[in-house]
XYZ file of C-alpha atoms in Angstrom:
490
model
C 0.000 0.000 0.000
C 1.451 3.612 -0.808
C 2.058 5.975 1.777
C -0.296 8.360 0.096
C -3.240 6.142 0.045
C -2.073 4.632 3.822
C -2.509 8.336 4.839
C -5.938 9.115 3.348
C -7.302 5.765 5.203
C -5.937 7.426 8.066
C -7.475 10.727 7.767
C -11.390 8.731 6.719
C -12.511 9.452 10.665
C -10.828 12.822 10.965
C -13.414 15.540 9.724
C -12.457 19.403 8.545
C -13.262 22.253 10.339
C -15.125 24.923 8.868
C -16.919 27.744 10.175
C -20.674 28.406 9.931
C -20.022 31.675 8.617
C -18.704 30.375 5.491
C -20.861 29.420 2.548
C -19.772 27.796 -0.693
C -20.565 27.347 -3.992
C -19.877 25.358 -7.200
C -20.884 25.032 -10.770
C -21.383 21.977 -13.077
C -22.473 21.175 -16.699
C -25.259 19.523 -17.560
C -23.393 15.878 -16.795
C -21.981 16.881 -13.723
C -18.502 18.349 -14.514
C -17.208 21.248 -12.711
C -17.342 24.451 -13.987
C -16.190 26.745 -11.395
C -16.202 27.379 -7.540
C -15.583 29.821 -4.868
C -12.678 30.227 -2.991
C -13.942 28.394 0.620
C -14.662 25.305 -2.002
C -11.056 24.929 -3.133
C -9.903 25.464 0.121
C -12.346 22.988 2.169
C -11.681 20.396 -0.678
C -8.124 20.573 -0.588
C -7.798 20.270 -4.099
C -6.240 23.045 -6.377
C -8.622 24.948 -8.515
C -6.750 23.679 -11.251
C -7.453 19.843 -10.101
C -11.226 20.842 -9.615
C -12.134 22.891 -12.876
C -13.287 20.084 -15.347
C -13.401 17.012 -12.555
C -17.012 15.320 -11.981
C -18.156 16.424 -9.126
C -18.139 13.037 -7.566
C -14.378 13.718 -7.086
C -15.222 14.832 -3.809
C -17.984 11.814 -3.183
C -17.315 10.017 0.582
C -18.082 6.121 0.243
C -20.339 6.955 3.447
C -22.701 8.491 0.623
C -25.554 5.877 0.045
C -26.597 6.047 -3.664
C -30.368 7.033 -3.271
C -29.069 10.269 -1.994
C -27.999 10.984 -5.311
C -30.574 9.490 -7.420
C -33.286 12.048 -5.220
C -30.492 15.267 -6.587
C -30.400 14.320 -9.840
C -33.835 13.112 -10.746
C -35.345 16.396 -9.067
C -33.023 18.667 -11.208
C -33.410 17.115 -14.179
C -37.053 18.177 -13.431
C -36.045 21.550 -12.915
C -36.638 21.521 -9.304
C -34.773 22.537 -6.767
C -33.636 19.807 -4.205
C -30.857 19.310 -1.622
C -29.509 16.486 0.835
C -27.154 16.466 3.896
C -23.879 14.844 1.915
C -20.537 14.004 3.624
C -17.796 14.912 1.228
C -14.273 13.544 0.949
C -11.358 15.790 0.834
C -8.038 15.188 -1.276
C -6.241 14.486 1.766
C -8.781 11.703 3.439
C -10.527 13.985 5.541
C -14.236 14.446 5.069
C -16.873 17.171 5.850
C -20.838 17.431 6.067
C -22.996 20.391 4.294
C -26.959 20.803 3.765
C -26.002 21.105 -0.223
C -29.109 22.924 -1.919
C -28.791 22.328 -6.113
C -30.090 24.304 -8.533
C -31.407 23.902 -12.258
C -29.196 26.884 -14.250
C -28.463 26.946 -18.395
C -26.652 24.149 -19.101
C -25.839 23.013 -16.014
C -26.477 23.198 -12.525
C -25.073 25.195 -9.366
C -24.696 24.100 -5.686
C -24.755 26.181 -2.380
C -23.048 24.418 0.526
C -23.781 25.505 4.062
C -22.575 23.661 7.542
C -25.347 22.022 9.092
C -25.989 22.476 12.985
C -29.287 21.401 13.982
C -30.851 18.122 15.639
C -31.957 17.001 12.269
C -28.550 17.040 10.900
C -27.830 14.786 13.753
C -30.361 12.262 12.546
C -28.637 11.554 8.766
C -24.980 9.585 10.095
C -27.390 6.631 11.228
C -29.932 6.970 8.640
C -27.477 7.118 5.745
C -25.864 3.577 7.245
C -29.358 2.013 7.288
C -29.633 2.784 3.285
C -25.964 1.679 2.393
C -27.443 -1.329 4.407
C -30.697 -2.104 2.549
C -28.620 -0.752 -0.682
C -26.526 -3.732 -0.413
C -28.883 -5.646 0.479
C -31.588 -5.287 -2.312
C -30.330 -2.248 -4.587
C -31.651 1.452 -4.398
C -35.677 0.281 -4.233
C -35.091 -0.792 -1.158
C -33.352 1.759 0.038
C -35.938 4.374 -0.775
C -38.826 2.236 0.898
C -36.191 2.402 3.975
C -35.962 5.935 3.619
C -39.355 6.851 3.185
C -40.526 4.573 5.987
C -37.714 6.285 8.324
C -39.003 10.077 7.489
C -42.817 9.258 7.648
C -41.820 7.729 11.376
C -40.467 11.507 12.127
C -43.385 13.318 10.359
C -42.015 13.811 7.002
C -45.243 12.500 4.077
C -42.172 13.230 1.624
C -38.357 13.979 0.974
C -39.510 16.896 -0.243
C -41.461 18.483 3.116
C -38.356 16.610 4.988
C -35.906 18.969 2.399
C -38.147 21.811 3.158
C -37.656 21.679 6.968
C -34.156 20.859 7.007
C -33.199 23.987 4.960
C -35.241 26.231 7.171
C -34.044 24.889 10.397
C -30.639 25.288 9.172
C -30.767 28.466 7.467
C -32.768 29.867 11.380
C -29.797 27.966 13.179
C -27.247 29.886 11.423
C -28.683 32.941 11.659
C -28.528 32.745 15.167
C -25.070 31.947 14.915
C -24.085 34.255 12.534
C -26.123 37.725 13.730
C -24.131 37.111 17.279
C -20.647 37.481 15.475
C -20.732 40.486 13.088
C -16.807 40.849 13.405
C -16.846 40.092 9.629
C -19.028 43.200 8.712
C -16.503 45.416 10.728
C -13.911 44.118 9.318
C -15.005 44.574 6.198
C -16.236 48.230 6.473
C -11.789 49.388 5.486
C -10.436 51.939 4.103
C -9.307 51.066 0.513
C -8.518 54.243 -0.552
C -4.403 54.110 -2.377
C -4.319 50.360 -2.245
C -4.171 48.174 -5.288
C -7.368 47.064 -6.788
C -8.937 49.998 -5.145
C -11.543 50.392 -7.377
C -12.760 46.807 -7.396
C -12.979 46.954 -3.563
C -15.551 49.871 -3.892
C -17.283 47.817 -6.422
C -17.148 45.010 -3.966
C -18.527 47.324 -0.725
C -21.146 48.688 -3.091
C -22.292 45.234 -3.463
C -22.230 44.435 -0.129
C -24.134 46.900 1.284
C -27.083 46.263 -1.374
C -27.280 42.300 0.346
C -27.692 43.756 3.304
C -30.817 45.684 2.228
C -31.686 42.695 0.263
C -31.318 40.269 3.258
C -33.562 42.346 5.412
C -36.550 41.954 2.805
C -35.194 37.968 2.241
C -35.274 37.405 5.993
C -38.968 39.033 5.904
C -40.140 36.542 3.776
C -38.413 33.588 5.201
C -39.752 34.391 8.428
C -43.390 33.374 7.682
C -42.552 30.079 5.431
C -44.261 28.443 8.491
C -47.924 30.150 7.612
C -48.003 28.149 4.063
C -46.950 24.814 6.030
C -49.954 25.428 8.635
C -52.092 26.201 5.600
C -51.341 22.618 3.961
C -52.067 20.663 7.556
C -55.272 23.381 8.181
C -56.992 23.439 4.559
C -58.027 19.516 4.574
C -59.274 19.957 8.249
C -61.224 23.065 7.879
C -62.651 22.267 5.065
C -63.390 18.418 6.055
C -65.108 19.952 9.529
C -67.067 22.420 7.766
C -68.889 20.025 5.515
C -69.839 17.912 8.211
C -71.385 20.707 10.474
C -73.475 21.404 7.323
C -74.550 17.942 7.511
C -75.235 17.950 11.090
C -76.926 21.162 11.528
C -79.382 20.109 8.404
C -79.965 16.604 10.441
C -80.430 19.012 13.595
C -83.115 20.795 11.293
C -84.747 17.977 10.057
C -85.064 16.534 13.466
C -86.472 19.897 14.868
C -89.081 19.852 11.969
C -90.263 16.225 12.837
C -90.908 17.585 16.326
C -92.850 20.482 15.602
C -95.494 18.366 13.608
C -95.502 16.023 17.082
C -96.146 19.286 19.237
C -99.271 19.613 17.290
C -100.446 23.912 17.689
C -97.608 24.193 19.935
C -95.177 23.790 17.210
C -96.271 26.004 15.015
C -93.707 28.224 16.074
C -90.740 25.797 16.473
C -91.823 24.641 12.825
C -90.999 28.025 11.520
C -87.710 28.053 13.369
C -86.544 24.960 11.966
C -87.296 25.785 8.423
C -85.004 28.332 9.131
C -82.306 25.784 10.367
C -82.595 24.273 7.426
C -82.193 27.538 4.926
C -79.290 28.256 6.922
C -78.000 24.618 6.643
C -78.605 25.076 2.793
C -76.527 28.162 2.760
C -73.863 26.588 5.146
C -73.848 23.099 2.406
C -73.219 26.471 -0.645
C -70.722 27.966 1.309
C -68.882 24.748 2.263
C -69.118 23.535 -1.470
C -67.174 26.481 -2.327
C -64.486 26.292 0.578
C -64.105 22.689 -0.859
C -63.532 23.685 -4.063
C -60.632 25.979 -3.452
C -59.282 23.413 -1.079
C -59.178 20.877 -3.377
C -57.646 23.554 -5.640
C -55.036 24.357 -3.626
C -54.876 20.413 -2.152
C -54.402 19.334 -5.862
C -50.804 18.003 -5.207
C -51.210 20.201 -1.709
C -48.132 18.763 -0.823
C -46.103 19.741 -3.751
C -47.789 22.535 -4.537
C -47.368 24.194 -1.117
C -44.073 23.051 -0.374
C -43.051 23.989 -3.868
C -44.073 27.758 -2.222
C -41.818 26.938 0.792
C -38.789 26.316 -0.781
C -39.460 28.947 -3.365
C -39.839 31.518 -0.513
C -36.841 30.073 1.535
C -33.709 29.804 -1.235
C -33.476 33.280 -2.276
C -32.576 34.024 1.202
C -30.011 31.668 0.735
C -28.945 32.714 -2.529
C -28.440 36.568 -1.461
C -26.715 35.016 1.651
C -24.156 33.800 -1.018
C -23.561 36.600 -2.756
C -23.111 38.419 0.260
C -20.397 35.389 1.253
C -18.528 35.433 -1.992
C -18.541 39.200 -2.221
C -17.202 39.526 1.855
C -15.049 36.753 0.531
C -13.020 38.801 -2.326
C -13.053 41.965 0.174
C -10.931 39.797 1.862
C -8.427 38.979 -0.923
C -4.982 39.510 -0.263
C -4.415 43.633 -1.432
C -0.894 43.788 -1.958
C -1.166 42.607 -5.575
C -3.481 44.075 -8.631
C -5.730 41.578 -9.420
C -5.369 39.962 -12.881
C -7.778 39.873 -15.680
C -7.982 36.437 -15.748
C -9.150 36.706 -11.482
C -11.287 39.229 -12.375
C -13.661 37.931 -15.121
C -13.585 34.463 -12.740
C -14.791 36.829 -10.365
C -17.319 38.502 -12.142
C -18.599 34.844 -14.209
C -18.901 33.271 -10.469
C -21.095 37.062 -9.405
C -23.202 36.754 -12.789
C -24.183 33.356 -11.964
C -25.440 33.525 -8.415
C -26.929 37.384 -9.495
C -29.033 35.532 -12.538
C -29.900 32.490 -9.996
C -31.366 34.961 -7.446
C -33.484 37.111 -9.950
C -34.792 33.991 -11.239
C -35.847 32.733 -8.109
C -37.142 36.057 -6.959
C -39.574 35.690 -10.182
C -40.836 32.666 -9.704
C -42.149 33.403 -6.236
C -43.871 35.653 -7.642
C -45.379 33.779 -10.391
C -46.262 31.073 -7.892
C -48.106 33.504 -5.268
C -50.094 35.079 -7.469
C -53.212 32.242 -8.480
C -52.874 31.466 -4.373
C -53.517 34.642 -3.817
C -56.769 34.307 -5.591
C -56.905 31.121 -3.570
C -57.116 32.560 -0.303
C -59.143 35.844 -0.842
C -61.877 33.225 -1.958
C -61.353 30.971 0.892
C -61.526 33.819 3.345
C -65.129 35.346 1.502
C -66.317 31.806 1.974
C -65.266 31.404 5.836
C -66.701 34.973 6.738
C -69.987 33.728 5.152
C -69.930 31.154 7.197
C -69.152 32.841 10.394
C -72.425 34.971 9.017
C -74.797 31.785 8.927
C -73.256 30.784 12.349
C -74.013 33.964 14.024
C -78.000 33.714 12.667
C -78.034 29.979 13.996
C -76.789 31.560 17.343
C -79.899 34.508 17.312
C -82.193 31.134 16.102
C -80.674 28.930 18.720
C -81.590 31.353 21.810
C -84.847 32.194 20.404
C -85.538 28.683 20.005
C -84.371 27.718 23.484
C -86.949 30.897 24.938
C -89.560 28.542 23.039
C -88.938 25.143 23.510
C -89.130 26.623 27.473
C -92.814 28.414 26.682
C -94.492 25.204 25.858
C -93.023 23.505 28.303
C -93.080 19.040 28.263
C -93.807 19.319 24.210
C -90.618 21.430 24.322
C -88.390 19.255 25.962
C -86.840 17.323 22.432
C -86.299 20.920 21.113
C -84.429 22.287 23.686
C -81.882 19.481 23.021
C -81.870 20.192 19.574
C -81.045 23.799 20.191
C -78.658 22.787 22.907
C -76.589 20.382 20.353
C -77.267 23.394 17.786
C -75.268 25.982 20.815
C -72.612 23.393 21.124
C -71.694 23.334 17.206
C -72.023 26.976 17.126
C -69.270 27.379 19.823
C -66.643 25.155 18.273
C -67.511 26.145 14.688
C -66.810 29.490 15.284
C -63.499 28.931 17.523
C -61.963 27.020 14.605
C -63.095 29.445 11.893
C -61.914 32.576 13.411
C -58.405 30.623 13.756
C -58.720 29.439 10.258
C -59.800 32.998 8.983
C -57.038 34.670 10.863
C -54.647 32.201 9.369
C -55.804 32.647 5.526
C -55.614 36.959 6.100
C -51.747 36.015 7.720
C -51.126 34.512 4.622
C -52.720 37.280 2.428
C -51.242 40.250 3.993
C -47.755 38.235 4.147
C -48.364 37.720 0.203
C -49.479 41.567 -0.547
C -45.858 42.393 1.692
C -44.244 40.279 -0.896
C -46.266 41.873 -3.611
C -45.381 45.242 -2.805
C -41.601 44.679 -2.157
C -41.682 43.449 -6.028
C -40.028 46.240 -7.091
C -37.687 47.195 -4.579
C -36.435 44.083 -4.932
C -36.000 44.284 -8.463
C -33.947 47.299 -7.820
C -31.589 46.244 -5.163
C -30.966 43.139 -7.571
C -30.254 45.235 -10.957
C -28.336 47.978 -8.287
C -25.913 44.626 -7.430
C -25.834 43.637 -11.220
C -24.505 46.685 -12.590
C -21.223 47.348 -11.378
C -20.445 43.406 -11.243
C -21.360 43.398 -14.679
C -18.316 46.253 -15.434
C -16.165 44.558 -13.565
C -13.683 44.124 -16.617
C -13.634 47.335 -17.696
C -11.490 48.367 -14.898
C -9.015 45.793 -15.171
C -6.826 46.844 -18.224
C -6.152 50.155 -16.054
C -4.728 47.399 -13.386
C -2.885 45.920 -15.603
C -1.324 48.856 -17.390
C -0.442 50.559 -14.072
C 1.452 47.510 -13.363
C 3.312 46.897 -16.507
C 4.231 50.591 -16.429
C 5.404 49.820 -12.601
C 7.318 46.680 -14.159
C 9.044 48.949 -16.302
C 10.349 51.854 -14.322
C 11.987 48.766 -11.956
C 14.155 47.682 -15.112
């Protein structure tokens, strides 16, 4: 055995250190060949940028890996769809690390954002991961996925893809914790570049910066309320199941009421007039509930994909700004003492482009995708104040039926347990749609917020395109200035 390869064996239990500050990146083509990378990827990977540029990515792939893992990526994105995985990665030297990589569908390719994972679910995947390398060898990757799928719906999870969902917002809330108590970097970052080389870059850079700040703040905004459109998938069945069924019950309440004012003779008469009421109001309640149904099974068609589909789309451009903000703090902290060639500079600029595009495209398409559930939940929330309507004449019918089921005395005595059943449903009903109403205008408003910051953040992202776009332009000064330096020194 050669001492190389003796080494790496050694180093397979010792894992790299990186901090949760740092964020990373990569680029492939469409079959998986890298394309390009940020600086933290070289230097977690331990391979030379040189060694990397043109490698398949599975140059960094640890045998811990099981192979579903990387069936779920890469059937997902060639679907277009955004999907990531906890994966434990092998550096050159033996050593391995863990991220929560989140790939993305670009032109001709695809891009990966890397971040270090901290939370309890992170802590799940070691043992899960050896229970599919287990069933893989076993009986292939089918049995692995009926393993997997049987592990997550044991925690919760109805799909990889709510599991995914949860896992990248847990993470991305864990490091924010993290990261707002430590904002050394930001200081740091705030020098004075004024004389030094590649001065004008650096202002270029600091420009940037400063506009994924603003961005983050409207990014975090949005994040922040992810959890409203995962209450709204476990509500809508629910509410909409419960409503149809007091309809039912409240026109059985009717009909019973009905039979007993023809019993209770003269008596009745009265009480008959109240029940046919009942029963208009059950009618109503049945039209009203139709509807609700209707948009719930609109927005339940593929409710899980659908919804989550919103979730992620509302959750990865904070991640993508959080990126650009990395890789941009990431070349203020390039070495100064040199001009930067052109060569660094349009790598620079390519890598800037790419996450820039990514983000705008993302930013679009959570529009595109709020828009018909906004149309969703205005409907829904029509329908459930209708409803609290019908339930508030039931009440005014319920008392005055109590008052004379009371009046006429023995003959009265079914009724008032009719109206007392009746009083019961009203209670409850209306607890669980003022919830459910409250919910659907959380969602709204946090949709018309999103609406309304459309353009600002169209600005802030074509305010950070600009000047990474003219990059280049400044570079032939650099290298002029230098060749003129190069000369006076001969």
């Amino acid at each position: 055995m050669s001492l190389e390869k003796n080494q790496k064996l050694k180093a397979l239990n010792q894992e790299i250190e990186f901090k949760i500050e740092e964020l990373f990146f990569s680029t492939t083509d469409s079959t998986g060949n890298i394309l390009s990378g940020n600086d933290v990827f070289v230097k977690i990977s331990q391979y030379s940028r040189e060694e990397l540029i043109g490698a398949p990515h599975n140059i960094i792939r640890h045998p811990d890996m099981p192979k579903l893992v990387f069936k779920v990526l890469w059937d997902s994105i060639q679907a277009g769809k955004p999907i990531g995985a906890y994966v434990k990665n092998l550096a050159k030297d033996g050593r391995y690390y863990w991220v929560l990589a989140t790939v993305f569908p670009i032109p001709d390719g695809y891009l990966s954002i890397r971040l270090k994972p901290t939370t309890p679910i992170f802590n799940l995947m070691p043992d899960v991961y050896a229970a599919l390398i287990e069933a893989e060898q076993k009986g292939g990757v089918e049995d692995s996925l009926k393993v997997l799928l049987g592990i997550l719906q044991s925690k919760g999870f109805k799909s990889y893809d709510a599991f995914f969902l949860t896992a990248l917002t847990e993470e991305l809330k864990a490091r924010d914790k993290i990261v707002q108590k430590s904002q050394e970097r930001d200081l740091k970052i705030k020098t004075d570049f004024s004389g030094k080389k590649n001065e004008a870059l650096f202002h270029i850079f600091t420009e940037v910066q400063r506009k994924c700040v603003d961005l983050k703040g409207l990014f975090n905004k949005l994040f922040s309320n992810v959890h409203l459109f995962l209450e709204l998938r476990d509500n809508l069945g629910d509410s909409s199941a419960l409503i149809i069924d007091l309809s039912q019950q409240i026109f059985h309440l009717a009909m019973n009421a009905n039979v007993e004012s023809f019993r209770a003779g003269n008596d009745g008469a009265s009480l008959a007039v109240l029940a046919k009421e009942i029963q208009v109001r059950s009618d109503e309640m049945k039209h009203s509930a139709d509807i609700i149904l209707k948009q719930a099974n609109i927005l339940s068609e593929d409710s899980d994909r659908r919804i989550l589909e919103i979730g992620v789309q509302m959750t990865v451009p904070k991640l993508q700004n959080e990126m650009i903000d990395s890789f941009i703090c990431e070349m203020l902290l390039q070495k100064q003492s040199e001009p930067f060639s052109q060569k660094k500079v349009k790598q620079m600029q390519e890598n800037g482009m790419v996450l820039i595009n990514l983000l705008e495209v993302y930013s679009k398409k959570t529009i595109e995708l709020l828009m018909p559930l906004r149309i969703n939940i205005k409907e829904l929330i029509v329908c459930v104040e209708t409803i609290e309507t019908i339930f508030r004449a039931l009440e005014m019918t319920q008392i005055s039926g109590a008052i004379e089921s009371a009046r006429i005395g023995e003959k009265g005595k079914t009724f008032l347990v009719v109206f007392n059943e009746m009083d019961r449903l009203n209670k409850g009903a209306q607890i669980h749609l003022e919830k459910f109403r409250e919910l659907l205008k959380n969602i709204l408003e946090h949709v018309d917020d999103i609406f309304s910051s459309e353009n600002q953040i169209k600005e802030f992202l074509q305010a950070i395109k600009l000047p990474i776009e003219g990059m280049l332009q400044i570079t032939p000064s650099y290298e002029k200035e230098q060749s003129l330096v190069s000369a006076e020194n001969i």
